[in-house]
Short mmCIF file of C-alpha atoms in Angstrom, two decimals:
data_model
loop_
_atom_site.label_atom_id
_atom_site.label_comp_id
_atom_site.label_asym_id
_atom_site.label_seq_id
_atom_site.Cartn_x
_atom_site.Cartn_y
_atom_site.Cartn_z
CA UNK A 10 113.98 70.22 81.80
CA UNK A 11 110.81 71.87 80.47
CA UNK A 12 110.51 75.59 81.22
CA UNK A 13 107.79 76.58 78.76
CA UNK A 14 105.65 78.44 81.30
CA UNK A 15 108.58 80.52 82.59
CA UNK A 16 109.54 81.49 79.04
CA UNK A 17 105.98 82.49 78.23
CA UNK A 18 105.70 84.42 81.50
CA UNK A 19 108.86 86.36 80.63
CA UNK A 20 107.54 87.19 77.18
CA UNK A 21 104.43 88.61 78.84
CA UNK A 22 106.40 90.47 81.53
CA UNK A 23 108.57 92.39 79.05
CA UNK A 24 105.43 94.02 77.67
CA UNK A 25 104.79 95.77 80.97
CA UNK A 26 108.04 95.74 83.00
CA UNK A 27 111.35 97.14 81.66
CA UNK A 28 113.42 94.12 80.70
CA UNK A 29 110.73 91.92 82.18
CA UNK A 30 112.24 92.13 85.68
CA UNK A 31 112.27 94.46 88.67
CA UNK A 32 115.99 94.06 89.37
CA UNK A 33 118.43 93.61 86.46
CA UNK A 34 120.37 90.49 87.50
CA UNK A 35 117.13 88.48 87.64
CA UNK A 36 116.93 88.60 83.85
CA UNK A 37 119.84 86.08 83.65
CA UNK A 38 121.20 87.82 80.55
CA UNK A 39 124.79 87.57 81.81
CA UNK A 40 124.54 83.76 81.94
CA UNK A 41 122.67 83.29 78.66
CA UNK A 42 119.41 82.09 80.20
CA UNK A 43 115.77 83.10 80.36
CA UNK A 44 114.65 83.91 83.91
CA UNK A 45 112.87 81.48 86.16
CA UNK A 46 109.45 82.42 87.45
CA UNK A 47 109.04 81.03 90.94
CA UNK A 48 105.79 79.73 92.33
CA UNK A 49 106.89 78.81 95.87
CA UNK A 50 109.89 78.05 98.05
CA UNK A 51 110.41 75.87 101.12
CA UNK A 52 113.63 75.21 102.97
CA UNK A 53 116.31 75.30 100.27
CA UNK A 54 114.02 74.28 97.41
CA UNK A 55 112.66 76.65 94.77
CA UNK A 56 109.76 75.43 92.64
CA UNK A 57 109.13 77.28 89.39
CA UNK A 58 105.80 77.63 87.59
CA UNK A 59 106.68 74.64 85.38
CA UNK A 60 107.07 72.45 88.47
CA UNK A 61 110.89 72.23 88.25
CA UNK A 62 112.72 72.21 91.57
CA UNK A 63 116.11 73.74 92.35
CA UNK A 64 118.38 73.74 95.38
CA UNK A 65 118.82 77.43 96.14
CA UNK A 66 122.18 79.05 96.95
CA UNK A 67 121.07 82.59 96.12
CA UNK A 68 118.49 82.62 98.94
CA UNK A 69 116.96 85.90 97.80
CA UNK A 70 120.49 87.37 97.68
CA UNK A 71 121.39 86.26 101.19
CA UNK A 72 118.12 86.93 103.01
CA UNK A 73 117.13 83.42 104.06
CA UNK A 74 119.80 82.22 106.47
CA UNK A 75 117.11 79.97 108.00
CA UNK A 76 115.91 78.75 104.59
CA UNK A 77 112.68 79.73 102.89
CA UNK A 78 109.33 79.71 104.70
CA UNK A 79 110.62 78.88 108.15
CA UNK A 80 107.49 77.89 110.15
CA UNK A 81 108.29 80.02 113.21
CA UNK A 82 108.82 83.11 111.07
CA UNK A 83 105.63 82.45 109.10
CA UNK A 84 103.70 82.04 112.34
CA UNK A 85 104.86 85.41 113.68
CA UNK A 86 104.18 87.08 110.33
CA UNK A 87 100.68 85.59 110.16
CA UNK A 88 99.81 86.93 113.59
CA UNK A 89 101.15 90.36 112.67
CA UNK A 90 99.11 90.52 109.45
CA UNK A 91 95.92 89.72 111.32
CA UNK A 92 96.50 92.76 113.54
CA UNK A 93 97.08 95.09 110.55
CA UNK A 94 99.75 95.54 107.89
CA UNK A 95 100.85 99.16 108.34
CA UNK A 96 99.97 102.08 110.58
CA UNK A 97 102.47 104.89 110.04
CA UNK A 98 102.46 105.10 113.84
CA UNK A 99 104.98 103.53 116.28
CA UNK A 100 104.58 99.92 117.38
CA UNK A 101 106.22 97.81 120.08
CA UNK A 102 107.73 95.60 117.40
CA UNK A 103 110.03 98.43 116.26
CA UNK A 104 111.59 98.78 119.70
CA UNK A 105 111.77 95.01 120.19
CA UNK A 106 113.72 94.52 116.95
CA UNK A 107 115.94 97.55 117.65
CA UNK A 108 116.88 96.00 121.02
CA UNK A 109 117.72 92.71 119.29
CA UNK A 110 119.86 94.48 116.68
CA UNK A 111 121.71 96.32 119.45
CA UNK A 112 122.24 93.08 121.36
CA UNK A 113 123.66 91.36 118.29
CA UNK A 114 125.69 94.40 117.10
CA UNK A 115 126.52 96.59 120.14
CA UNK A 116 128.13 99.33 117.99
CA UNK A 117 124.61 100.09 116.73
CA UNK A 118 123.76 101.97 119.91
CA UNK A 119 120.80 103.63 118.22
CA UNK A 120 118.94 102.14 115.25
CA UNK A 121 116.72 103.64 112.55
CA UNK A 122 114.70 101.23 110.37
CA UNK A 123 114.17 101.79 106.64
CA UNK A 124 112.95 99.65 103.74
CA UNK A 125 116.06 98.66 101.78
CA UNK A 126 119.82 98.47 101.93
CA UNK A 127 120.07 101.31 99.43
CA UNK A 128 117.97 103.52 101.69
CA UNK A 129 120.05 102.57 104.73
CA UNK A 130 123.31 103.49 102.99
CA UNK A 131 121.90 106.72 101.55
CA UNK A 132 120.79 107.79 105.02
CA UNK A 133 124.04 106.79 106.72
CA UNK A 134 126.03 108.84 104.21
CA UNK A 135 123.81 111.88 104.75
CA UNK A 136 124.21 111.47 108.50
CA UNK A 137 128.00 111.17 108.22
CA UNK A 138 128.16 114.38 106.22
CA UNK A 139 125.87 116.14 108.66
CA UNK A 140 127.93 115.01 111.64
CA UNK A 141 131.36 115.90 110.23
CA UNK A 142 130.42 118.94 108.19
CA UNK A 143 132.44 117.46 105.31
CA UNK A 144 131.40 116.25 101.86
CA UNK A 145 133.91 113.73 100.51
CA UNK A 146 133.01 110.03 100.72
CA UNK A 147 135.54 107.26 100.05
CA UNK A 148 134.43 103.92 98.62
CA UNK A 149 136.25 101.01 97.02
CA UNK A 150 136.17 99.85 93.43
CA UNK A 151 133.88 96.84 93.05
CA UNK A 152 132.04 97.43 96.32
CA UNK A 153 128.33 98.01 95.80
CA UNK A 154 126.30 100.07 98.23
CA UNK A 155 122.93 100.14 96.51
CA UNK A 156 121.79 102.29 93.62
CA UNK A 157 122.00 105.67 95.33
CA UNK A 158 123.36 108.14 92.76
CA UNK A 159 126.52 109.35 94.47
CA UNK A 160 127.78 105.83 95.20
CA UNK A 161 126.88 104.26 91.87
CA UNK A 162 130.38 104.65 90.55
CA UNK A 163 133.01 101.91 90.09
CA UNK A 164 130.42 99.58 91.62
CA UNK A 165 130.00 95.84 91.64
CA UNK A 166 126.82 93.71 91.64
CA UNK A 167 124.58 94.14 88.59
CA UNK A 168 126.53 97.19 87.44
CA UNK A 169 129.62 95.00 87.08
CA UNK A 170 127.62 92.45 85.13
CA UNK A 171 126.52 95.20 82.74
CA UNK A 172 130.16 96.15 82.16
CA UNK A 173 129.59 99.71 83.38
CA UNK A 174 131.22 101.68 86.16
CA UNK A 175 128.24 103.93 86.74
CA UNK A 176 124.81 104.57 85.29
CA UNK A 177 123.15 106.82 82.77
CA UNK A 178 121.16 109.49 84.54
CA UNK A 179 123.80 110.16 87.20
CA UNK A 180 125.24 113.69 86.69
CA UNK A 181 128.99 114.06 87.11
CA UNK A 182 128.33 116.60 89.83
CA UNK A 183 126.62 113.92 91.93
CA UNK A 184 129.77 111.80 92.10
CA UNK A 185 132.19 114.70 92.39
CA UNK A 186 132.33 114.15 96.15
CA UNK A 187 132.97 110.39 95.88
CA UNK A 188 136.53 109.07 95.76
CA UNK A 189 137.03 105.46 94.59
CA UNK A 190 140.10 103.49 95.61
CA UNK A 191 141.28 99.91 94.96
CA UNK A 192 140.19 97.49 97.66
CA UNK A 193 142.99 96.08 99.84
CA UNK A 194 145.34 98.94 98.84
CA UNK A 195 146.64 100.66 101.99
CA UNK A 196 149.01 102.89 100.02
CA UNK A 197 146.18 104.37 97.96
CA UNK A 198 144.20 105.13 101.12
CA UNK A 199 147.21 106.71 102.79
CA UNK A 200 147.88 108.91 99.78
CA UNK A 201 144.31 110.19 99.59
CA UNK A 202 144.14 110.93 103.31
CA UNK A 203 147.49 112.71 103.23
CA UNK A 204 146.16 115.02 100.52
CA UNK A 205 142.48 115.41 101.41
CA UNK A 206 142.01 113.81 104.81
CA UNK A 207 140.33 116.83 106.37
CA UNK A 208 137.73 116.88 103.56
CA UNK A 209 136.67 113.26 104.10
CA UNK A 210 133.37 112.70 105.88
CA UNK A 211 133.47 108.92 105.81
CA UNK A 212 134.94 105.77 104.38
CA UNK A 213 132.30 103.20 103.48
CA UNK A 214 133.29 99.59 102.90
CA UNK A 215 131.81 96.13 102.69
CA UNK A 216 133.99 94.42 105.35
CA UNK A 217 133.62 91.30 103.21
CA UNK A 218 133.00 92.53 99.67
CA UNK A 219 130.24 90.37 98.26
CA UNK A 220 129.04 92.33 95.26
CA UNK A 221 132.07 91.57 93.12
CA UNK A 222 131.97 88.06 94.48
CA UNK A 223 133.54 87.21 97.82
CA UNK A 224 136.88 89.04 98.11
CA UNK A 225 138.41 88.77 101.60
CA UNK A 226 140.20 91.75 103.06
CA UNK A 227 143.92 91.30 103.53
CA UNK A 228 145.18 90.99 107.09
CA UNK A 229 145.15 94.40 108.72
CA UNK A 230 143.36 96.31 105.95
CA UNK A 231 140.10 96.87 107.82
CA UNK A 232 141.95 97.74 111.02
CA UNK A 233 144.00 100.24 109.02
CA UNK A 234 140.77 101.88 107.80
CA UNK A 235 139.64 102.17 111.41
CA UNK A 236 142.90 103.81 112.43
CA UNK A 237 143.20 106.27 109.54
CA UNK A 238 139.60 107.47 109.77
CA UNK A 239 139.94 108.02 113.50
CA UNK A 240 143.21 109.91 113.00
CA UNK A 241 141.62 112.35 110.53
CA UNK A 242 138.23 112.73 112.23
CA UNK A 243 136.35 110.87 109.48
CA UNK A 244 133.73 108.20 110.14
CA UNK A 245 134.05 104.54 109.26
CA UNK A 246 130.86 102.98 107.85
CA UNK A 247 130.57 99.22 107.59
CA UNK A 248 128.05 98.21 104.94
CA UNK A 249 126.83 94.96 106.47
CA UNK A 250 123.65 94.72 104.43
CA UNK A 251 124.87 91.27 103.38
CA UNK A 252 127.24 90.26 106.19
CA UNK A 253 125.13 91.50 109.11
CA UNK A 254 123.81 88.48 111.08
CA UNK A 255 125.28 86.23 108.37
CA UNK A 256 128.89 85.41 109.37
CA UNK A 257 128.31 85.67 113.11
CA UNK A 258 125.53 87.02 115.30
CA UNK A 259 127.48 90.28 115.38
CA UNK A 260 128.31 90.36 111.68
CA UNK A 261 131.72 90.90 110.12
CA UNK A 262 132.68 93.53 112.68
CA UNK A 263 132.52 90.95 115.44
CA UNK A 264 134.44 88.44 113.32
CA UNK A 265 137.26 90.95 112.74
CA UNK A 266 137.05 92.76 116.07
CA UNK A 267 136.55 96.23 114.60
CA UNK A 268 134.06 98.84 115.80
CA UNK A 269 132.80 101.12 113.00
CA UNK A 270 131.07 104.41 113.73
CA UNK A 271 128.01 103.57 111.62
CA UNK A 272 126.67 100.28 110.29
CA UNK A 273 124.05 99.44 107.69
CA UNK A 274 122.20 96.12 107.79
CA UNK A 275 119.52 94.58 105.60
CA UNK A 276 118.56 91.21 104.09
CA UNK A 277 118.39 89.00 107.20
CA UNK A 278 117.12 91.72 109.54
CA UNK A 279 113.78 91.77 107.68
CA UNK A 280 113.29 88.01 107.79
CA UNK A 281 112.16 87.94 104.15
CA UNK A 282 110.32 91.25 104.08
CA UNK A 283 111.51 94.68 102.84
CA UNK A 284 113.42 96.04 105.82
CA UNK A 285 116.87 97.38 106.57
CA UNK A 286 118.45 99.60 109.18
CA UNK A 287 121.32 101.93 109.87
CA UNK A 288 122.74 102.71 113.26
CA UNK A 289 125.80 103.55 115.26
CA UNK A 290 127.17 105.74 118.00
CA UNK A 291 124.48 107.51 119.98
CA UNK A 292 126.14 110.92 119.58
CA UNK A 293 126.02 110.56 115.80
CA UNK A 294 122.51 109.10 115.59
CA UNK A 295 121.26 111.93 117.79
CA UNK A 296 121.56 114.23 114.76
CA UNK A 297 118.65 112.48 113.01
CA UNK A 298 115.27 114.22 112.89
CA UNK A 299 113.20 114.71 114.93
CA UNK A 300 116.03 114.98 117.48
CA UNK A 301 118.51 116.71 115.18
CA UNK A 302 118.87 118.53 111.83
CA UNK A 303 119.58 115.56 109.51
CA UNK A 304 116.29 114.63 107.87
CA UNK A 305 115.21 111.07 107.08
CA UNK A 306 111.74 109.58 106.88
CA UNK A 307 109.72 106.75 105.35
CA UNK A 308 106.03 105.86 105.25
CA UNK A 309 106.63 102.12 105.60
CA UNK A 310 109.76 102.32 107.76
CA UNK A 311 109.42 100.00 110.75
CA UNK A 312 106.57 98.13 109.08
CA UNK A 313 105.02 95.85 111.75
CA UNK A 314 104.95 92.75 109.53
CA UNK A 315 108.62 93.14 108.58
CA UNK A 316 109.55 93.87 112.21
CA UNK A 317 107.78 90.70 113.33
CA UNK A 318 109.62 88.64 110.73
CA UNK A 319 112.92 90.15 111.86
CA UNK A 320 112.17 89.48 115.53
CA UNK A 321 111.40 85.84 114.80
CA UNK A 322 114.51 85.42 112.64
CA UNK A 323 116.95 87.00 115.07
CA UNK A 324 115.33 85.10 117.91
CA UNK A 325 116.18 81.81 116.21
CA UNK A 326 119.69 83.01 115.39
CA UNK A 327 120.29 83.78 119.06
CA UNK A 328 120.19 80.07 119.88
CA UNK A 329 123.50 78.77 121.19
CA UNK A 330 125.76 77.04 118.69
CA UNK A 331 123.70 77.82 115.62
CA UNK A 332 126.49 79.72 113.81
CA UNK A 333 129.10 77.10 114.72
CA UNK A 334 126.96 74.39 113.16
CA UNK A 335 126.24 76.48 110.05
CA UNK A 336 129.84 77.48 109.44
CA UNK A 337 131.22 73.98 110.02
CA UNK A 338 128.76 72.62 107.47
CA UNK A 339 129.69 75.42 105.06
CA UNK A 340 133.41 74.77 105.45
CA UNK A 341 133.02 71.09 104.57
CA UNK A 342 130.90 71.90 101.53
CA UNK A 343 133.15 74.68 100.23
CA UNK A 344 136.25 72.51 100.62
CA UNK A 345 134.48 69.78 98.65
CA UNK A 346 133.54 72.25 95.96
CA UNK A 347 137.14 73.45 95.74
CA UNK A 348 138.39 69.90 95.26
CA UNK A 349 136.14 69.20 92.27
CA UNK A 350 136.51 72.63 90.64
CA UNK A 351 140.25 73.23 91.06
CA UNK A 352 141.19 70.74 88.29
CA UNK A 353 138.85 72.68 85.99
CA UNK A 354 140.74 75.95 86.55
CA UNK A 355 138.28 77.42 89.03
CA UNK A 356 139.12 78.94 92.41
CA UNK A 357 136.55 79.31 95.18
CA UNK A 358 136.79 82.33 97.48
CA UNK A 359 134.90 82.16 100.75
CA UNK A 360 134.39 83.73 104.14
CA UNK A 361 132.28 81.71 106.53
CA UNK A 362 129.11 80.54 104.77
CA UNK A 363 129.52 82.88 101.77
CA UNK A 364 131.35 81.74 98.65
CA UNK A 365 132.03 82.54 94.99
CA UNK A 366 133.58 80.30 92.32
CA UNK A 367 135.85 82.48 90.19
CA UNK A 368 136.70 81.29 86.69
CA UNK A 369 140.23 82.62 86.79
CA UNK A 370 143.67 81.70 88.02
CA UNK A 371 145.67 83.17 90.87
CA UNK A 372 144.60 85.12 93.92
CA UNK A 373 141.48 87.30 93.76
CA UNK A 374 142.10 90.26 96.08
CA UNK A 375 140.47 93.25 94.29
CA UNK A 376 138.18 94.15 91.42
CA UNK A 377 140.95 94.10 88.82
CA UNK A 378 141.56 90.45 89.73
CA UNK A 379 137.84 89.73 89.57
CA UNK A 380 137.58 91.23 86.08
CA UNK A 381 140.04 88.64 84.74
CA UNK A 382 137.37 85.99 85.27
CA UNK A 383 136.05 84.13 82.26
CA UNK A 384 132.38 85.13 82.35
CA UNK A 385 131.58 82.91 79.35
CA UNK A 386 132.77 79.83 81.26
CA UNK A 387 130.85 81.00 84.31
CA UNK A 388 127.70 81.18 82.19
CA UNK A 389 128.27 77.60 81.04
CA UNK A 390 128.78 76.55 84.66
CA UNK A 391 125.58 78.29 85.75
CA UNK A 392 123.58 76.58 83.02
CA UNK A 393 125.14 73.21 83.91
CA UNK A 394 124.19 73.60 87.56
CA UNK A 395 120.70 74.80 86.65
CA UNK A 396 120.16 71.72 84.46
CA UNK A 397 121.26 69.66 87.46
CA UNK A 398 118.65 71.28 89.69
CA UNK A 399 120.93 73.79 91.42
CA UNK A 400 120.36 77.56 91.43
CA UNK A 401 123.55 79.55 92.02
CA UNK A 402 123.56 83.36 92.05
CA UNK A 403 123.40 84.20 88.33
CA UNK A 404 126.51 86.36 87.97
CA UNK A 405 130.25 85.90 88.24
CA UNK A 406 130.21 89.07 90.33
CA UNK A 407 127.86 87.87 93.07
CA UNK A 408 127.93 85.69 96.17
CA UNK A 409 126.33 82.38 97.06
CA UNK A 410 125.04 81.53 100.51
CA UNK A 411 124.59 78.45 102.65
CA UNK A 412 121.68 78.31 105.07
CA UNK A 413 120.83 76.37 108.16
CA UNK A 414 118.31 74.46 106.02
CA UNK A 415 120.96 73.03 103.65
CA UNK A 416 121.49 69.43 104.77
CA UNK A 417 124.74 67.50 104.36
CA UNK A 418 122.94 65.11 102.02
CA UNK A 419 121.85 67.96 99.74
CA UNK A 420 125.29 69.56 99.78
CA UNK A 421 126.99 66.28 98.77
CA UNK A 422 124.63 65.99 95.81
CA UNK A 423 125.46 69.55 94.72
CA UNK A 424 129.20 68.78 94.80
CA UNK A 425 128.50 65.78 92.59
CA UNK A 426 126.68 67.97 90.06
CA UNK A 427 129.58 70.44 90.06
CA UNK A 428 132.09 67.63 89.55
CA UNK A 429 130.46 66.77 86.22
CA UNK A 430 131.00 70.25 84.75
CA UNK A 431 133.17 70.05 81.62
CA UNK A 432 132.81 73.52 80.11
#
């Protein structure tokens, strides 16, 4: 496979962009590769600037549940662009998408749109503190909630790949009000609440952690978080930036039957454009400016092009049976992948249409288990799949996604490529 143009493009990029990329994992350093430079994408196929084609399971980190360049989404986006790309003034599209979000996720009684998952989480945390009058936030080791300073501690995603638990440039005082606990550990949560429960503003959790790879919650753990936060007057925040509209129309909270106080969503809600949202109980959301004293704003928030893409995407996802079809297809593929990788000492964790192959033995139930993974072998596996025309998420600590556009024929071929891995 010739990748001369991508290599040259990277050499040029590093002269002007730190590390040559605008998000660290894209550099592919953790898997011993030089990054791809993509020219176009259609369905589940990425085409790089050298003309190589790859079946995509990263899908812009979970954005494209419909596949790339869905014609109905592109049509709506094209019409929106012709009307204007940004106004800084309200549009009907904002209300239309907010109504759709509320219909899909009823706990989001009021919705505020922002531009990224990080911004959504940052704003939800500020709102939780403003509502409760408390400062302490509880998160879980290995869960990643964007690069906001006070949550960039014991994080997953690219921070895990870098082998760091935080980041330079984050003062200790910024994380002094963040408590980190092991995921799936009820006893640790109980102990913290028994000691400091009346200081805790909120517990934030990925209901399906996806930024240390897919790590399912143990039976009852999420329900326990709902009960303990309610008992102590703290808020429960579900970070569904990845899982929102992905596992079911109503996200992970519908799948598990749990109603959080606040929810953050991103990725899918923007239909391929920079958009995210946070929302929740009306009495909490009422504290946001201009109605209340908690300030949040954004020049491009509710951008009409992004709103139009989101409306088109959620409209398609509202079609009857679409999630059943997607998840049945995903189950068959993931089971096939397990069969060919298990003899090679690889386990595959999954929830719905999200999956991660872990190069380790035994159950993976928290970040300590994840860290036992053989990242060198994962790098070999990534390079093997890439050579076979398959693009998996380029980190042991990330998640892969299956879209509506992945056909059974394509998925069978991918299993065949995986079966030939000998590293």
